[in-house]
mmCIF file of C-alpha atoms in Angstrom:
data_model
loop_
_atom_site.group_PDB
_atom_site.id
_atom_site.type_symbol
_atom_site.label_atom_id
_atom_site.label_comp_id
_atom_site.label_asym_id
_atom_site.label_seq_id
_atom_site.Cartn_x
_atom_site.Cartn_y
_atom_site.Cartn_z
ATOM 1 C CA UNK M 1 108.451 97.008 131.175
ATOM 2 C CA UNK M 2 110.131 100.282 130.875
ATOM 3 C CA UNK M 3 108.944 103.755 132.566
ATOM 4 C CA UNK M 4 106.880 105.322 129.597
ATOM 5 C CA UNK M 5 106.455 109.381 130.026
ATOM 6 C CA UNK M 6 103.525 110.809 127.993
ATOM 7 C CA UNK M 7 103.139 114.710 127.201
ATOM 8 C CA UNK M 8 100.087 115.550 126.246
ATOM 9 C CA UNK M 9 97.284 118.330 125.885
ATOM 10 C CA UNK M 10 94.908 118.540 128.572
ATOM 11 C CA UNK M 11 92.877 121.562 127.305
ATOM 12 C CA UNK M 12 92.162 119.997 123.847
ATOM 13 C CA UNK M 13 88.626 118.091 124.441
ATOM 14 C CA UNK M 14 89.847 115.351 121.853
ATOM 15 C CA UNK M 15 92.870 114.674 123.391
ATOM 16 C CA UNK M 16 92.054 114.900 127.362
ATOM 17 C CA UNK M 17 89.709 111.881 126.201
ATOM 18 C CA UNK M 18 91.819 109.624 124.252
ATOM 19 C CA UNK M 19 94.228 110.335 126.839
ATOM 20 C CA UNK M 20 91.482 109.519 129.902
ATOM 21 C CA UNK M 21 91.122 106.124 128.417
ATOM 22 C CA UNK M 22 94.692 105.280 128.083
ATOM 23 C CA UNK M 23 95.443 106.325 131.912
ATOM 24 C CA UNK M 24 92.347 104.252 132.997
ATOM 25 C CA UNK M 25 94.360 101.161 131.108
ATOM 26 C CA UNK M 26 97.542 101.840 132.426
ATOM 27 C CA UNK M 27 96.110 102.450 135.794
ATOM 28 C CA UNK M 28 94.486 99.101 135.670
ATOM 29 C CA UNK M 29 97.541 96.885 134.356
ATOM 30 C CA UNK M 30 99.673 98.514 137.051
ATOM 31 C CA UNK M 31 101.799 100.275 134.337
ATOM 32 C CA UNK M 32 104.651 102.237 134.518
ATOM 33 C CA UNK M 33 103.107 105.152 133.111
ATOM 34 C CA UNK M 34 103.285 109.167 133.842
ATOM 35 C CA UNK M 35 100.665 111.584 131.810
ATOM 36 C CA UNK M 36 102.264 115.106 131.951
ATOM 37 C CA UNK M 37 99.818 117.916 130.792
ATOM 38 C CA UNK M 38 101.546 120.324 128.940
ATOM 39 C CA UNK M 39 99.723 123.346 131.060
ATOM 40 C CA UNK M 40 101.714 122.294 133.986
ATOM 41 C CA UNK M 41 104.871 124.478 133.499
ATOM 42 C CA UNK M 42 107.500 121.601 135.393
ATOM 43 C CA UNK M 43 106.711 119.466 132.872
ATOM 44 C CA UNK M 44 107.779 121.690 129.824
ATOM 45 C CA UNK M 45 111.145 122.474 131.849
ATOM 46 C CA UNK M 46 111.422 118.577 132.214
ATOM 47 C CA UNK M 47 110.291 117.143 128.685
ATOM 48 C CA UNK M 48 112.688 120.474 127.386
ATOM 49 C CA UNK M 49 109.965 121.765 124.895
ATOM 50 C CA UNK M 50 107.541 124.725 124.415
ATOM 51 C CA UNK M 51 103.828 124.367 125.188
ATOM 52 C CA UNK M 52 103.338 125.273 121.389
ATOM 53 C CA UNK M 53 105.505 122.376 120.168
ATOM 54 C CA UNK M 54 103.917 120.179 122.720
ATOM 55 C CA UNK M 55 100.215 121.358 122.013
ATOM 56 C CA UNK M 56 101.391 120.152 117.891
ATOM 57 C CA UNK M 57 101.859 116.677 118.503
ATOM 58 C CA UNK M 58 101.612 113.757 120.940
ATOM 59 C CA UNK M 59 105.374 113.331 122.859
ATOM 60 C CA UNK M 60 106.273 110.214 124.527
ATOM 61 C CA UNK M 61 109.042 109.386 126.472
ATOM 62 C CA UNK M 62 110.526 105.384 126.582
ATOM 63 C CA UNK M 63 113.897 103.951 127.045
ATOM 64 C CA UNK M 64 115.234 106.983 127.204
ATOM 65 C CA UNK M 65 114.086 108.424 123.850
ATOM 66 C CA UNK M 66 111.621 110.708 122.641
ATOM 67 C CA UNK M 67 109.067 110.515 119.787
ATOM 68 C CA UNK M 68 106.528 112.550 118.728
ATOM 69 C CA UNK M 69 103.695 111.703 116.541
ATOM 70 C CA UNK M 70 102.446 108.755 114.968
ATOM 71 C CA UNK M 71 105.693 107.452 116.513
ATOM 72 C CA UNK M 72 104.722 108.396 120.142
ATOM 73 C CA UNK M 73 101.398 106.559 119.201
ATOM 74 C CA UNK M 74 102.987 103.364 118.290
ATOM 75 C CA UNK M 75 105.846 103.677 121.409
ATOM 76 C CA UNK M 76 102.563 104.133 124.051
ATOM 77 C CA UNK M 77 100.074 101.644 121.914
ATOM 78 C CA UNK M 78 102.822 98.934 122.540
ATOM 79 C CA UNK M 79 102.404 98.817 125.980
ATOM 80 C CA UNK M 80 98.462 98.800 126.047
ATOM 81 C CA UNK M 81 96.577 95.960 126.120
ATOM 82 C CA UNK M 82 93.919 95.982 123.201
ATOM 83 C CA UNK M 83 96.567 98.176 121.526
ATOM 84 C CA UNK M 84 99.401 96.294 120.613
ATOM 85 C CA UNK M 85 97.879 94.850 117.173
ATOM 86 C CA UNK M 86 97.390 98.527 116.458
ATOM 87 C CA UNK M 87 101.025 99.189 116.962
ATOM 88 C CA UNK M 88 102.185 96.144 114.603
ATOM 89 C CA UNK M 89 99.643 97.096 112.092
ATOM 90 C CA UNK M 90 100.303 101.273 112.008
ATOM 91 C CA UNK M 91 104.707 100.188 111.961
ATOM 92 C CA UNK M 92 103.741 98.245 108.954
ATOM 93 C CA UNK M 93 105.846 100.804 106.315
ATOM 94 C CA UNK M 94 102.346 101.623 104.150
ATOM 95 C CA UNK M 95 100.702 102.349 106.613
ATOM 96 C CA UNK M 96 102.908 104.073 108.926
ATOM 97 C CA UNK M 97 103.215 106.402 105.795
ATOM 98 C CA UNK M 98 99.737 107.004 105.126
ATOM 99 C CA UNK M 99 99.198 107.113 109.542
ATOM 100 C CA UNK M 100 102.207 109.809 109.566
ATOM 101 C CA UNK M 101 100.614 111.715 106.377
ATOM 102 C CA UNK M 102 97.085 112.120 107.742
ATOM 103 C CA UNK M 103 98.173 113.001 111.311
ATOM 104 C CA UNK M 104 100.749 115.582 109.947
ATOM 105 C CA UNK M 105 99.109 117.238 107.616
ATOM 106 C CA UNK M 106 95.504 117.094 108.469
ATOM 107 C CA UNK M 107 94.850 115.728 112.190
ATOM 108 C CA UNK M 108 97.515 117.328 114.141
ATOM 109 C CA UNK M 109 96.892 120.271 112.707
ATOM 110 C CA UNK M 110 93.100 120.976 113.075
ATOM 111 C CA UNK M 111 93.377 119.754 116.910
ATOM 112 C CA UNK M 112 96.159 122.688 117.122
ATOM 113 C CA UNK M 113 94.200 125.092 114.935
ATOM 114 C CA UNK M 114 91.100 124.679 117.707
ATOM 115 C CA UNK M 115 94.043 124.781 120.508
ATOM 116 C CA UNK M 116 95.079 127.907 119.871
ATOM 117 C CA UNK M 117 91.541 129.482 118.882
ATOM 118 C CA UNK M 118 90.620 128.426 123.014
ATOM 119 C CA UNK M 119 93.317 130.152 124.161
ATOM 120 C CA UNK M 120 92.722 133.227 122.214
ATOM 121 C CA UNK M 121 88.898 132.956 123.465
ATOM 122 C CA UNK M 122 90.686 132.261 126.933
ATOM 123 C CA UNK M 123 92.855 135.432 126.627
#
């Protein structure tokens, strides 16, 4: 199995836990797996992207491409055991439609609407 980079953000509450629960099954299948938070400024300078693009959407790194998205999903869910059926089943093309759709327009962007009202709070 390939080295699989994922960029992530650690000060949304939703993600740090879906995230959590990923590490804990790479850590336990001995996976080649990195989880960069997006706070830590090396990691922008390495994955070559803002911390506002990053806090938009998931960004995973695997055989030397990147996705982001519902695609970054699918690339990490295929190395997860318990998650591969949900890889097959979300590349399937109606439903990687409807998947991309509803993370575009309405999940990704009410977990970055709440991102950036913490960090005006935080500012």
């Amino acid at each position: 199995m390939s080295k699989t980079d994922i960029l992530y953000n650690g000060a949304c509450p939703v993600c740090s836990r879906e995230i959590a629960h990923y590490r804990r099954l790479s850590a336990a299948r001995d996976l080649p797996h990195r989880y960069d938070d997006l706070a830590d400024a090396e990691n922008l300078r390495t994955w070559g992207v803002t911390a506002d693009d990053a806090a938009k959407r998931l960004h995973v790194r695997k055989d030397g491409r990147i996705y982001v998205g519902v695609p970054a999903f699918i690339a990490l869910w295929e190395d997860l055991p318990g998650y591969r059926w949900l890889a097959r089943f979300v590349k399937l093309p109606g439903v990687f439609h409807v998947a991309r759709w509803t993370y575009n327009r309405i999940l990704a962007p009410l977990l970055y609407h709440r991102h950036v009202k913490r960090q005006r709070k935080g500012a």
